mmCIF file with all atom_site columns, C-alpha atoms in Angstrom:
data_model
loop_
_atom_site.group_PDB
_atom_site.id
_atom_site.type_symbol
_atom_site.label_atom_id
_atom_site.label_alt_id
_atom_site.label_comp_id
_atom_site.label_asym_id
_atom_site.label_entity_id
_atom_site.label_seq_id
_atom_site.pdbx_PDB_ins_code
_atom_site.Cartn_x
_atom_site.Cartn_y
_atom_site.Cartn_z
_atom_site.occupancy
_atom_site.B_iso_or_equiv
_atom_site.pdbx_formal_charge
_atom_site.auth_seq_id
_atom_site.auth_comp_id
_atom_site.auth_asym_id
_atom_site.auth_atom_id
_atom_site.pdbx_PDB_model_num
ATOM 1   C CA . GLN A 1 1   ? 0.000   0.000   0.000   1.00 85.00 ? 12  GLN A CA 1
ATOM 2   C CA . SER A 1 2   ? 1.433   3.349   -1.081  1.00 90.00 ? 13  SER A CA 1
ATOM 3   C CA . VAL A 1 3   ? 1.841   6.234   1.375   1.00 93.00 ? 14  VAL A CA 1
ATOM 4   C CA . LEU A 1 4   ? 0.347   8.661   -1.133  1.00 97.00 ? 15  LEU A CA 1
ATOM 5   C CA . THR A 1 5   ? -3.077  7.848   -2.603  1.00 98.00 ? 16  THR A CA 1
ATOM 6   C CA . GLN A 1 6   ? -3.852  8.246   -6.296  1.00 98.00 ? 17  GLN A CA 1
ATOM 7   C CA . PRO A 1 7   ? -6.738  6.902   -8.359  1.00 98.00 ? 18  PRO A CA 1
ATOM 8   C CA . PRO A 1 8   ? -5.505  3.758   -10.146 1.00 97.00 ? 19  PRO A CA 1
ATOM 9   C CA . SER A 1 9   ? -6.959  4.814   -13.499 1.00 97.00 ? 20  SER A CA 1
ATOM 10  C CA . MET A 1 10  ? -8.537  7.726   -15.290 1.00 97.00 ? 21  MET A CA 1
ATOM 11  C CA . SER A 1 11  ? -9.641  8.378   -18.826 1.00 97.00 ? 22  SER A CA 1
ATOM 12  C CA . GLY A 1 12  ? -10.491 11.295  -21.049 1.00 96.00 ? 23  GLY A CA 1
ATOM 13  C CA . THR A 1 13  ? -11.118 12.230  -24.645 1.00 97.00 ? 24  THR A CA 1
ATOM 14  C CA . PRO A 1 14  ? -8.857  14.372  -26.827 1.00 97.00 ? 25  PRO A CA 1
ATOM 15  C CA . GLY A 1 15  ? -9.115  18.051  -25.923 1.00 97.00 ? 26  GLY A CA 1
ATOM 16  C CA . GLN A 1 16  ? -10.570 17.339  -22.504 1.00 97.00 ? 27  GLN A CA 1
ATOM 17  C CA . ARG A 1 17  ? -9.077  18.451  -19.185 1.00 98.00 ? 28  ARG A CA 1
ATOM 18  C CA . VAL A 1 18  ? -8.326  15.805  -16.575 1.00 98.00 ? 29  VAL A CA 1
ATOM 19  C CA . THR A 1 19  ? -7.121  16.181  -13.014 1.00 98.00 ? 30  THR A CA 1
ATOM 20  C CA . ILE A 1 20  ? -5.216  13.496  -11.129 1.00 98.00 ? 31  ILE A CA 1
ATOM 21  C CA . SER A 1 21  ? -5.319  13.727  -7.363  1.00 98.00 ? 32  SER A CA 1
ATOM 22  C CA . CYS A 1 22  ? -2.710  12.737  -4.805  1.00 98.00 ? 33  CYS A CA 1
ATOM 23  C CA . SER A 1 23  ? -3.571  12.551  -1.117  1.00 98.00 ? 34  SER A CA 1
ATOM 24  C CA . GLY A 1 24  ? -0.995  12.441  1.654   1.00 97.00 ? 35  GLY A CA 1
ATOM 25  C CA . SER A 1 25  ? -0.453  13.727  5.179   1.00 96.00 ? 36  SER A CA 1
ATOM 26  C CA . THR A 1 26  ? 1.197   16.510  7.146   1.00 95.00 ? 37  THR A CA 1
ATOM 27  C CA . SER A 1 27  ? 4.538   14.697  7.200   1.00 95.00 ? 38  SER A CA 1
ATOM 28  C CA . ASN A 1 28  ? 4.814   14.644  3.414   1.00 96.00 ? 39  ASN A CA 1
ATOM 29  C CA . ILE A 1 29  ? 2.614   16.757  1.125   1.00 97.00 ? 40  ILE A CA 1
ATOM 30  C CA . GLY A 1 30  ? 1.539   18.952  4.038   1.00 95.00 ? 41  GLY A CA 1
ATOM 31  C CA . ARG A 1 31  ? 4.944   20.516  4.478   1.00 93.00 ? 42  ARG A CA 1
ATOM 32  C CA . ASN A 1 32  ? 7.281   19.266  1.748   1.00 93.00 ? 43  ASN A CA 1
ATOM 33  C CA . THR A 1 33  ? 7.903   19.403  -1.959  1.00 87.00 ? 44  THR A CA 1
ATOM 34  C CA . VAL A 1 34  ? 5.719   17.426  -4.372  1.00 94.00 ? 45  VAL A CA 1
ATOM 35  C CA . ASN A 1 35  ? 6.844   16.065  -7.721  1.00 97.00 ? 46  ASN A CA 1
ATOM 36  C CA . TRP A 1 36  ? 4.827   14.612  -10.568 1.00 98.00 ? 47  TRP A CA 1
ATOM 37  C CA . TYR A 1 37  ? 6.236   12.076  -13.033 1.00 98.00 ? 48  TYR A CA 1
ATOM 38  C CA . GLN A 1 38  ? 5.117   10.696  -16.375 1.00 98.00 ? 49  GLN A CA 1
ATOM 39  C CA . GLN A 1 39  ? 6.139   7.177   -17.368 1.00 98.00 ? 50  GLN A CA 1
ATOM 40  C CA . PHE A 1 40  ? 5.651   5.374   -20.670 1.00 98.00 ? 51  PHE A CA 1
ATOM 41  C CA . PRO A 1 41  ? 5.912   1.559   -20.777 1.00 96.00 ? 52  PRO A CA 1
ATOM 42  C CA . GLY A 1 42  ? 9.475   0.307   -20.684 1.00 95.00 ? 53  GLY A CA 1
ATOM 43  C CA . THR A 1 43  ? 11.011  3.708   -20.007 1.00 97.00 ? 54  THR A CA 1
ATOM 44  C CA . ALA A 1 44  ? 12.235  5.622   -16.985 1.00 97.00 ? 55  ALA A CA 1
ATOM 45  C CA . PRO A 1 45  ? 9.914   8.149   -15.345 1.00 98.00 ? 56  PRO A CA 1
ATOM 46  C CA . LYS A 1 46  ? 10.247  11.767  -16.439 1.00 97.00 ? 57  LYS A CA 1
ATOM 47  C CA . LEU A 1 47  ? 9.847   14.690  -14.077 1.00 97.00 ? 58  LEU A CA 1
ATOM 48  C CA . LEU A 1 48  ? 6.974   16.980  -15.115 1.00 97.00 ? 59  LEU A CA 1
ATOM 49  C CA . ILE A 1 49  ? 6.254   19.148  -12.072 1.00 96.00 ? 60  ILE A CA 1
ATOM 50  C CA . TYR A 1 50  ? 8.366   19.912  -8.998  1.00 95.00 ? 61  TYR A CA 1
ATOM 51  C CA . ARG A 1 51  ? 7.752   21.886  -5.796  1.00 91.00 ? 62  ARG A CA 1
ATOM 52  C CA . GLY A 1 52  ? 4.050   21.368  -6.314  1.00 89.00 ? 63  GLY A CA 1
ATOM 53  C CA . ASP A 1 53  ? 3.459   23.779  -9.178  1.00 92.00 ? 64  ASP A CA 1
ATOM 54  C CA . GLN A 1 54  ? 6.741   24.368  -11.015 1.00 94.00 ? 65  GLN A CA 1
ATOM 55  C CA . ARG A 1 55  ? 6.936   23.000  -14.549 1.00 96.00 ? 66  ARG A CA 1
ATOM 56  C CA . ARG A 1 56  ? 10.217  21.469  -15.574 1.00 94.00 ? 67  ARG A CA 1
ATOM 57  C CA . SER A 1 57  ? 11.801  23.222  -18.532 1.00 93.00 ? 68  SER A CA 1
ATOM 58  C CA . GLY A 1 58  ? 10.384  21.894  -21.788 1.00 95.00 ? 69  GLY A CA 1
ATOM 59  C CA . VAL A 1 59  ? 7.158   20.549  -20.288 1.00 96.00 ? 70  VAL A CA 1
ATOM 60  C CA . PRO A 1 60  ? 4.129   21.967  -22.126 1.00 96.00 ? 71  PRO A CA 1
ATOM 61  C CA . ASP A 1 61  ? 1.981   24.426  -20.186 1.00 96.00 ? 72  ASP A CA 1
ATOM 62  C CA . ARG A 1 62  ? -0.925  22.017  -20.701 1.00 98.00 ? 73  ARG A CA 1
ATOM 63  C CA . PHE A 1 63  ? 0.478   20.346  -17.572 1.00 98.00 ? 74  PHE A CA 1
ATOM 64  C CA . SER A 1 64  ? -0.008  22.161  -14.283 1.00 97.00 ? 75  SER A CA 1
ATOM 65  C CA . GLY A 1 65  ? 0.348   21.252  -10.637 1.00 97.00 ? 76  GLY A CA 1
ATOM 66  C CA . SER A 1 66  ? -1.197  22.536  -7.461  1.00 96.00 ? 77  SER A CA 1
ATOM 67  C CA . LYS A 1 67  ? -1.127  21.769  -3.765  1.00 95.00 ? 78  LYS A CA 1
ATOM 68  C CA . SER A 1 68  ? -3.578  22.448  -0.964  1.00 94.00 ? 79  SER A CA 1
ATOM 69  C CA . GLY A 1 69  ? -3.053  21.214  2.555   1.00 96.00 ? 80  GLY A CA 1
ATOM 70  C CA . THR A 1 70  ? -2.174  17.542  2.413   1.00 97.00 ? 81  THR A CA 1
ATOM 71  C CA . SER A 1 71  ? -3.298  17.001  -1.182  1.00 97.00 ? 82  SER A CA 1
ATOM 72  C CA . ALA A 1 72  ? -1.829  17.766  -4.570  1.00 97.00 ? 83  ALA A CA 1
ATOM 73  C CA . SER A 1 73  ? -3.184  17.639  -8.104  1.00 98.00 ? 84  SER A CA 1
ATOM 74  C CA . LEU A 1 74  ? -1.872  17.332  -11.629 1.00 98.00 ? 85  LEU A CA 1
ATOM 75  C CA . ALA A 1 75  ? -4.063  18.849  -14.321 1.00 98.00 ? 86  ALA A CA 1
ATOM 76  C CA . ILE A 1 76  ? -3.670  18.082  -18.005 1.00 98.00 ? 87  ILE A CA 1
ATOM 77  C CA . SER A 1 77  ? -5.608  20.304  -20.376 1.00 97.00 ? 88  SER A CA 1
ATOM 78  C CA . GLY A 1 78  ? -6.103  19.834  -24.110 1.00 97.00 ? 89  GLY A CA 1
ATOM 79  C CA . LEU A 1 79  ? -5.618  16.097  -23.684 1.00 98.00 ? 90  LEU A CA 1
ATOM 80  C CA . GLN A 1 80  ? -3.684  14.397  -26.490 1.00 97.00 ? 91  GLN A CA 1
ATOM 81  C CA . SER A 1 81  ? -3.222  10.741  -27.392 1.00 97.00 ? 92  SER A CA 1
ATOM 82  C CA . GLY A 1 82  ? 0.457   11.101  -26.550 1.00 97.00 ? 93  GLY A CA 1
ATOM 83  C CA . ASP A 1 83  ? -0.455  11.860  -22.942 1.00 98.00 ? 94  ASP A CA 1
ATOM 84  C CA . GLU A 1 84  ? -1.545  8.255   -22.419 1.00 98.00 ? 95  GLU A CA 1
ATOM 85  C CA . ALA A 1 85  ? 0.884   7.073   -19.735 1.00 98.00 ? 96  ALA A CA 1
ATOM 86  C CA . ASP A 1 86  ? 1.274   6.323   -16.041 1.00 98.00 ? 97  ASP A CA 1
ATOM 87  C CA . TYR A 1 87  ? 1.513   9.317   -13.719 1.00 98.00 ? 98  TYR A CA 1
ATOM 88  C CA . TYR A 1 88  ? 3.059   9.261   -10.253 1.00 98.00 ? 99  TYR A CA 1
ATOM 89  C CA . CYS A 1 89  ? 3.148   11.795  -7.460  1.00 98.00 ? 100 CYS A CA 1
ATOM 90  C CA . ALA A 1 90  ? 6.040   11.833  -5.016  1.00 98.00 ? 101 ALA A CA 1
ATOM 91  C CA . ALA A 1 91  ? 6.849   13.804  -1.904  1.00 97.00 ? 102 ALA A CA 1
ATOM 92  C CA . TRP A 1 92  ? 9.571   14.021  0.709   1.00 95.00 ? 103 TRP A CA 1
ATOM 93  C CA . ASP A 1 93  ? 8.365   12.597  4.009   1.00 95.00 ? 104 ASP A CA 1
ATOM 94  C CA . ASP A 1 94  ? 9.800   13.648  7.359   1.00 92.00 ? 105 ASP A CA 1
ATOM 95  C CA . SER A 1 95  ? 8.769   10.711  9.500   1.00 81.00 ? 106 SER A CA 1
ATOM 96  C CA . PRO A 1 96  ? 10.247  8.852   11.153  1.00 80.00 ? 107 PRO A CA 1
ATOM 97  C CA . ASN A 1 97  ? 13.477  9.550   9.243   1.00 84.00 ? 108 ASN A CA 1
ATOM 98  C CA . GLY A 1 98  ? 13.719  11.146  5.857   1.00 91.00 ? 109 GLY A CA 1
ATOM 99  C CA . ARG A 1 99  ? 12.384  9.306   2.865   1.00 95.00 ? 110 ARG A CA 1
ATOM 100 C CA . TRP A 1 100 ? 10.683  9.857   -0.462  1.00 96.00 ? 111 TRP A CA 1
ATOM 101 C CA . VAL A 1 101 ? 7.178   8.446   -0.779  1.00 97.00 ? 112 VAL A CA 1
ATOM 102 C CA . PHE A 1 102 ? 5.257   7.737   -3.967  1.00 98.00 ? 113 PHE A CA 1
ATOM 103 C CA . GLY A 1 103 ? 1.666   7.372   -4.985  1.00 98.00 ? 114 GLY A CA 1
ATOM 104 C CA . GLY A 1 104 ? 0.606   4.072   -6.497  1.00 98.00 ? 115 GLY A CA 1
ATOM 105 C CA . GLY A 1 105 ? 0.358   5.623   -9.933  1.00 98.00 ? 116 GLY A CA 1
ATOM 106 C CA . THR A 1 106 ? -2.535  6.569   -12.194 1.00 98.00 ? 117 THR A CA 1
ATOM 107 C CA . LYS A 1 107 ? -2.899  5.005   -15.623 1.00 98.00 ? 118 LYS A CA 1
ATOM 108 C CA . LEU A 1 108 ? -4.315  7.642   -17.923 1.00 98.00 ? 119 LEU A CA 1
ATOM 109 C CA . THR A 1 109 ? -6.157  6.393   -20.999 1.00 98.00 ? 120 THR A CA 1
ATOM 110 C CA . VAL A 1 110 ? -7.040  8.716   -23.869 1.00 97.00 ? 121 VAL A CA 1
ATOM 111 C CA . LEU A 1 111 ? -10.199 7.363   -25.473 1.00 93.00 ? 122 LEU A CA 1
ATOM 112 C CA . GLU B 2 1   ? 23.320  17.056  -21.361 1.00 89.00 ? 24  GLU B CA 1
ATOM 113 C CA . VAL B 2 2   ? 23.058  15.047  -18.166 1.00 91.00 ? 25  VAL B CA 1
ATOM 114 C CA . GLN B 2 3   ? 23.576  11.324  -18.578 1.00 93.00 ? 26  GLN B CA 1
ATOM 115 C CA . MET B 2 4   ? 23.183  8.681   -15.887 1.00 94.00 ? 27  MET B CA 1
ATOM 116 C CA . GLU B 2 5   ? 24.427  5.235   -16.808 1.00 94.00 ? 28  GLU B CA 1
ATOM 117 C CA . ASP B 2 6   ? 23.100  2.436   -14.601 1.00 93.00 ? 29  ASP B CA 1
ATOM 118 C CA . SER B 2 7   ? 24.883  -0.903  -14.581 1.00 94.00 ? 30  SER B CA 1
ATOM 119 C CA . GLY B 2 8   ? 25.469  -4.021  -12.477 1.00 96.00 ? 31  GLY B CA 1
ATOM 120 C CA . GLY B 2 9   ? 22.093  -5.700  -12.626 1.00 95.00 ? 32  GLY B CA 1
ATOM 121 C CA . GLY B 2 10  ? 21.570  -9.378  -13.330 1.00 97.00 ? 33  GLY B CA 1
ATOM 122 C CA . LEU B 2 11  ? 20.151  -12.698 -12.217 1.00 98.00 ? 34  LEU B CA 1
ATOM 123 C CA . VAL B 2 12  ? 21.055  -13.805 -8.691  1.00 98.00 ? 35  VAL B CA 1
ATOM 124 C CA . GLN B 2 13  ? 19.889  -16.557 -6.376  1.00 98.00 ? 36  GLN B CA 1
ATOM 125 C CA . PRO B 2 14  ? 17.998  -15.787 -3.163  1.00 98.00 ? 37  PRO B CA 1
ATOM 126 C CA . GLY B 2 15  ? 20.476  -14.818 -0.470  1.00 98.00 ? 38  GLY B CA 1
ATOM 127 C CA . GLY B 2 16  ? 22.978  -13.588 -3.040  1.00 98.00 ? 39  GLY B CA 1
ATOM 128 C CA . SER B 2 17  ? 24.521  -10.179 -3.626  1.00 98.00 ? 40  SER B CA 1
ATOM 129 C CA . LEU B 2 18  ? 24.888  -7.609  -6.394  1.00 98.00 ? 41  LEU B CA 1
ATOM 130 C CA . ARG B 2 19  ? 26.468  -4.174  -6.689  1.00 98.00 ? 42  ARG B CA 1
ATOM 131 C CA . LEU B 2 20  ? 24.747  -1.562  -8.814  1.00 98.00 ? 43  LEU B CA 1
ATOM 132 C CA . SER B 2 21  ? 26.653  1.403   -10.200 1.00 98.00 ? 44  SER B CA 1
ATOM 133 C CA . CYS B 2 22  ? 25.586  4.670   -11.743 1.00 97.00 ? 45  CYS B CA 1
ATOM 134 C CA . VAL B 2 23  ? 28.078  6.898   -13.536 1.00 97.00 ? 46  VAL B CA 1
ATOM 135 C CA . VAL B 2 24  ? 26.958  10.470  -14.054 1.00 96.00 ? 47  VAL B CA 1
ATOM 136 C CA . SER B 2 25  ? 28.170  12.966  -16.644 1.00 94.00 ? 48  SER B CA 1
ATOM 137 C CA . GLY B 2 26  ? 27.207  16.470  -17.737 1.00 92.00 ? 49  GLY B CA 1
ATOM 138 C CA . TYR B 2 27  ? 26.320  17.388  -14.165 1.00 84.00 ? 50  TYR B CA 1
ATOM 139 C CA . THR B 2 28  ? 28.081  18.646  -11.047 1.00 91.00 ? 51  THR B CA 1
ATOM 140 C CA . PHE B 2 29  ? 27.566  15.341  -9.273  1.00 93.00 ? 52  PHE B CA 1
ATOM 141 C CA . SER B 2 30  ? 29.358  16.264  -6.073  1.00 94.00 ? 53  SER B CA 1
ATOM 142 C CA . ILE B 2 31  ? 26.933  18.981  -4.990  1.00 93.00 ? 54  ILE B CA 1
ATOM 143 C CA . TYR B 2 32  ? 23.679  17.091  -5.430  1.00 93.00 ? 55  TYR B CA 1
ATOM 144 C CA . GLU B 2 33  ? 21.691  14.530  -3.480  1.00 96.00 ? 56  GLU B CA 1
ATOM 145 C CA . MET B 2 34  ? 21.158  11.115  -5.021  1.00 97.00 ? 57  MET B CA 1
ATOM 146 C CA . ASN B 2 35  ? 18.597  8.356   -4.602  1.00 98.00 ? 58  ASN B CA 1
ATOM 147 C CA . TRP B 2 36  ? 17.823  4.833   -5.733  1.00 98.00 ? 59  TRP B CA 1
ATOM 148 C CA . VAL B 2 37  ? 14.246  4.027   -6.741  1.00 98.00 ? 60  VAL B CA 1
ATOM 149 C CA . ARG B 2 38  ? 12.982  0.631   -7.872  1.00 98.00 ? 61  ARG B CA 1
ATOM 150 C CA . GLN B 2 39  ? 10.002  -0.683  -9.783  1.00 98.00 ? 62  GLN B CA 1
ATOM 151 C CA . ALA B 2 40  ? 8.874   -4.301  -9.520  1.00 98.00 ? 63  ALA B CA 1
ATOM 152 C CA . PRO B 2 41  ? 7.342   -5.879  -12.627 1.00 97.00 ? 64  PRO B CA 1
ATOM 153 C CA . GLY B 2 42  ? 3.934   -4.347  -13.320 1.00 95.00 ? 65  GLY B CA 1
ATOM 154 C CA . LYS B 2 43  ? 4.080   -2.308  -10.120 1.00 97.00 ? 66  LYS B CA 1
ATOM 155 C CA . GLY B 2 44  ? 4.595   1.300   -9.095  1.00 97.00 ? 67  GLY B CA 1
ATOM 156 C CA . LEU B 2 45  ? 7.671   3.195   -8.016  1.00 98.00 ? 68  LEU B CA 1
ATOM 157 C CA . GLU B 2 46  ? 9.283   2.487   -4.644  1.00 98.00 ? 69  GLU B CA 1
ATOM 158 C CA . TRP B 2 47  ? 11.973  4.664   -3.098  1.00 97.00 ? 70  TRP B CA 1
ATOM 159 C CA . VAL B 2 48  ? 14.933  2.625   -1.829  1.00 98.00 ? 71  VAL B CA 1
ATOM 160 C CA . SER B 2 49  ? 17.656  4.903   -0.475  1.00 98.00 ? 72  SER B CA 1
ATOM 161 C CA . TYR B 2 50  ? 18.953  8.486   -0.245  1.00 97.00 ? 73  TYR B CA 1
ATOM 162 C CA . ILE B 2 51  ? 22.464  9.899   0.131   1.00 97.00 ? 74  ILE B CA 1
ATOM 163 C CA . SER B 2 52  ? 23.390  13.531  0.660   1.00 96.00 ? 75  SER B CA 1
ATOM 164 C CA . SER B 2 53  ? 25.921  15.320  -1.533  1.00 96.00 ? 76  SER B CA 1
ATOM 165 C CA . SER B 2 54  ? 28.759  14.685  0.919   1.00 96.00 ? 77  SER B CA 1
ATOM 166 C CA . GLY B 2 55  ? 27.648  11.150  1.752   1.00 96.00 ? 78  GLY B CA 1
ATOM 167 C CA . GLU B 2 56  ? 27.234  12.030  5.420   1.00 97.00 ? 79  GLU B CA 1
ATOM 168 C CA . THR B 2 57  ? 23.458  11.600  5.529   1.00 96.00 ? 80  THR B CA 1
ATOM 169 C CA . ILE B 2 58  ? 21.905  8.339   4.392   1.00 97.00 ? 81  ILE B CA 1
ATOM 170 C CA . TYR B 2 59  ? 18.381  6.981   4.608   1.00 97.00 ? 82  TYR B CA 1
ATOM 171 C CA . TYR B 2 60  ? 16.892  3.611   3.658   1.00 97.00 ? 83  TYR B CA 1
ATOM 172 C CA . ALA B 2 61  ? 13.429  2.233   3.113   1.00 96.00 ? 84  ALA B CA 1
ATOM 173 C CA . ASP B 2 62  ? 12.413  -0.182  5.869   1.00 95.00 ? 85  ASP B CA 1
ATOM 174 C CA . SER B 2 63  ? 12.149  -2.955  3.281   1.00 96.00 ? 86  SER B CA 1
ATOM 175 C CA . VAL B 2 64  ? 15.900  -2.847  2.552   1.00 98.00 ? 87  VAL B CA 1
ATOM 176 C CA . LYS B 2 65  ? 17.408  -1.532  5.787   1.00 97.00 ? 88  LYS B CA 1
ATOM 177 C CA . GLY B 2 66  ? 20.258  -3.728  6.992   1.00 97.00 ? 89  GLY B CA 1
ATOM 178 C CA . ARG B 2 67  ? 20.590  -5.472  3.612   1.00 98.00 ? 90  ARG B CA 1
ATOM 179 C CA . PHE B 2 68  ? 21.367  -2.664  1.145   1.00 98.00 ? 91  PHE B CA 1
ATOM 180 C CA . THR B 2 69  ? 24.145  -0.058  1.373   1.00 98.00 ? 92  THR B CA 1
ATOM 181 C CA . ILE B 2 70  ? 24.252  3.170   -0.612  1.00 98.00 ? 93  ILE B CA 1
ATOM 182 C CA . SER B 2 71  ? 27.531  4.983   -1.260  1.00 98.00 ? 94  SER B CA 1
ATOM 183 C CA . ARG B 2 72  ? 29.057  7.483   -3.647  1.00 98.00 ? 95  ARG B CA 1
ATOM 184 C CA . ASP B 2 73  ? 32.443  8.491   -5.019  1.00 97.00 ? 96  ASP B CA 1
ATOM 185 C CA . ASN B 2 74  ? 32.348  12.184  -5.870  1.00 97.00 ? 97  ASN B CA 1
ATOM 186 C CA . ALA B 2 75  ? 35.786  12.047  -7.473  1.00 96.00 ? 98  ALA B CA 1
ATOM 187 C CA . GLU B 2 76  ? 34.503  9.458   -9.933  1.00 96.00 ? 99  GLU B CA 1
ATOM 188 C CA . ASN B 2 77  ? 30.972  10.926  -10.349 1.00 96.00 ? 100 ASN B CA 1
ATOM 189 C CA . SER B 2 78  ? 29.574  7.572   -9.301  1.00 97.00 ? 101 SER B CA 1
ATOM 190 C CA . LEU B 2 79  ? 26.759  6.262   -7.137  1.00 98.00 ? 102 LEU B CA 1
ATOM 191 C CA . PHE B 2 80  ? 26.564  2.711   -5.830  1.00 98.00 ? 103 PHE B CA 1
ATOM 192 C CA . LEU B 2 81  ? 24.072  0.360   -4.233  1.00 98.00 ? 104 LEU B CA 1
ATOM 193 C CA . GLN B 2 82  ? 25.301  -2.845  -2.608  1.00 98.00 ? 105 GLN B CA 1
ATOM 194 C CA . LEU B 2 83  ? 22.478  -5.374  -2.430  1.00 98.00 ? 106 LEU B CA 1
ATOM 195 C CA . ASN B 2 84  ? 22.966  -8.255  0.026   1.00 98.00 ? 107 ASN B CA 1
ATOM 196 C CA . SER B 2 85  ? 20.710  -11.040 1.288   1.00 98.00 ? 108 SER B CA 1
ATOM 197 C CA . LEU B 2 86  ? 18.540  -10.648 -1.785  1.00 98.00 ? 109 LEU B CA 1
ATOM 198 C CA . ARG B 2 87  ? 14.967  -11.904 -1.789  1.00 98.00 ? 110 ARG B CA 1
ATOM 199 C CA . ALA B 2 88  ? 12.504  -12.652 -4.555  1.00 98.00 ? 111 ALA B CA 1
ATOM 200 C CA . GLU B 2 89  ? 10.602  -9.478  -3.663  1.00 97.00 ? 112 GLU B CA 1
ATOM 201 C CA . ASP B 2 90  ? 13.701  -7.411  -4.493  1.00 98.00 ? 113 ASP B CA 1
ATOM 202 C CA . THR B 2 91  ? 13.212  -8.277  -8.158  1.00 98.00 ? 114 THR B CA 1
ATOM 203 C CA . ALA B 2 92  ? 12.791  -4.941  -9.923  1.00 98.00 ? 115 ALA B CA 1
ATOM 204 C CA . VAL B 2 93  ? 14.288  -2.370  -12.218 1.00 98.00 ? 116 VAL B CA 1
ATOM 205 C CA . TYR B 2 94  ? 16.552  -0.151  -10.117 1.00 98.00 ? 117 TYR B CA 1
ATOM 206 C CA . TYR B 2 95  ? 16.931  3.492   -11.145 1.00 98.00 ? 118 TYR B CA 1
ATOM 207 C CA . CYS B 2 96  ? 19.549  5.930   -9.941  1.00 97.00 ? 119 CYS B CA 1
ATOM 208 C CA . VAL B 2 97  ? 17.965  9.346   -9.535  1.00 97.00 ? 120 VAL B CA 1
ATOM 209 C CA . GLY B 2 98  ? 19.771  12.642  -9.161  1.00 95.00 ? 121 GLY B CA 1
ATOM 210 C CA . SER B 2 99  ? 18.533  15.948  -7.879  1.00 92.00 ? 122 SER B CA 1
ATOM 211 C CA . GLY B 2 100 ? 19.454  19.284  -9.311  1.00 86.00 ? 123 GLY B CA 1
ATOM 212 C CA . TYR B 2 101 ? 17.733  22.551  -8.567  1.00 86.00 ? 124 TYR B CA 1
ATOM 213 C CA . GLU B 2 102 ? 14.699  20.336  -9.072  1.00 90.00 ? 125 GLU B CA 1
ATOM 214 C CA . PRO B 2 103 ? 14.491  17.451  -6.586  1.00 91.00 ? 126 PRO B CA 1
ATOM 215 C CA . MET B 2 104 ? 14.678  13.925  -8.041  1.00 93.00 ? 127 MET B CA 1
ATOM 216 C CA . LYS B 2 105 ? 15.037  15.263  -11.584 1.00 94.00 ? 128 LYS B CA 1
ATOM 217 C CA . TYR B 2 106 ? 17.463  13.027  -13.458 1.00 95.00 ? 129 TYR B CA 1
ATOM 218 C CA . TRP B 2 107 ? 16.768  9.300   -13.906 1.00 97.00 ? 130 TRP B CA 1
ATOM 219 C CA . GLY B 2 108 ? 19.041  6.620   -15.268 1.00 95.00 ? 131 GLY B CA 1
ATOM 220 C CA . GLN B 2 109 ? 17.754  4.056   -17.753 1.00 96.00 ? 132 GLN B CA 1
ATOM 221 C CA . GLY B 2 110 ? 17.497  1.431   -15.008 1.00 97.00 ? 133 GLY B CA 1
ATOM 222 C CA . SER B 2 111 ? 19.204  -1.856  -14.137 1.00 97.00 ? 134 SER B CA 1
ATOM 223 C CA . GLN B 2 112 ? 17.205  -5.079  -14.010 1.00 98.00 ? 135 GLN B CA 1
ATOM 224 C CA . VAL B 2 113 ? 17.729  -7.151  -10.874 1.00 98.00 ? 136 VAL B CA 1
ATOM 225 C CA . THR B 2 114 ? 16.139  -10.606 -10.874 1.00 98.00 ? 137 THR B CA 1
ATOM 226 C CA . VAL B 2 115 ? 16.267  -12.773 -7.761  1.00 98.00 ? 138 VAL B CA 1
ATOM 227 C CA . SER B 2 116 ? 15.377  -16.357 -8.557  1.00 97.00 ? 139 SER B CA 1
ATOM 228 C CA . SER B 2 117 ? 16.637  -19.867 -8.030  1.00 95.00 ? 140 SER B CA 1
#
């Protein structure tokens, strides 16, 4: 069971906006940085968003991140077929020692 | 361009050992934190271990504590993970992950570790 909670799957149609949620606690999302990753089958994850809402250089502005309290969200607008992938949230967790924690991943299907 | 070359994976029997390496180029390795993250077949990402830029601060996931050892050689731009007392549940692709200004930004291509008799 993952420390951060994401929906296992989501779907959308081309052009639609989808939002993937990530729920945590005060020891991770509540007071630390949140990253979002995109992973295609057979490849390494790629960082999309860091520090909750900062887009990595080169990432289209269709991708945006936000954080509120102990939850974070990744929004993808103008959905494209090439966005079909697995998405993971990650956050630094302070307890009991330092560690990174991940969500279980969300498989996004573009219908 | 930052490149992170993972190596050292393979097939090992339960109870055996492996040493993973990650050589980094195009990046000021010595000033950044590093991590190992693994992904079991068909599963999600699992953080394994963290090491500070100097190597003085180290953290491990409970699942590997006492069996795995992370280390780094800043003179050689290299990160290591010694895996001992391997179990079937350690079977995964292991990624070395480097931070820059952005935490956990750079990922290697991954090394496959298979634990099986």
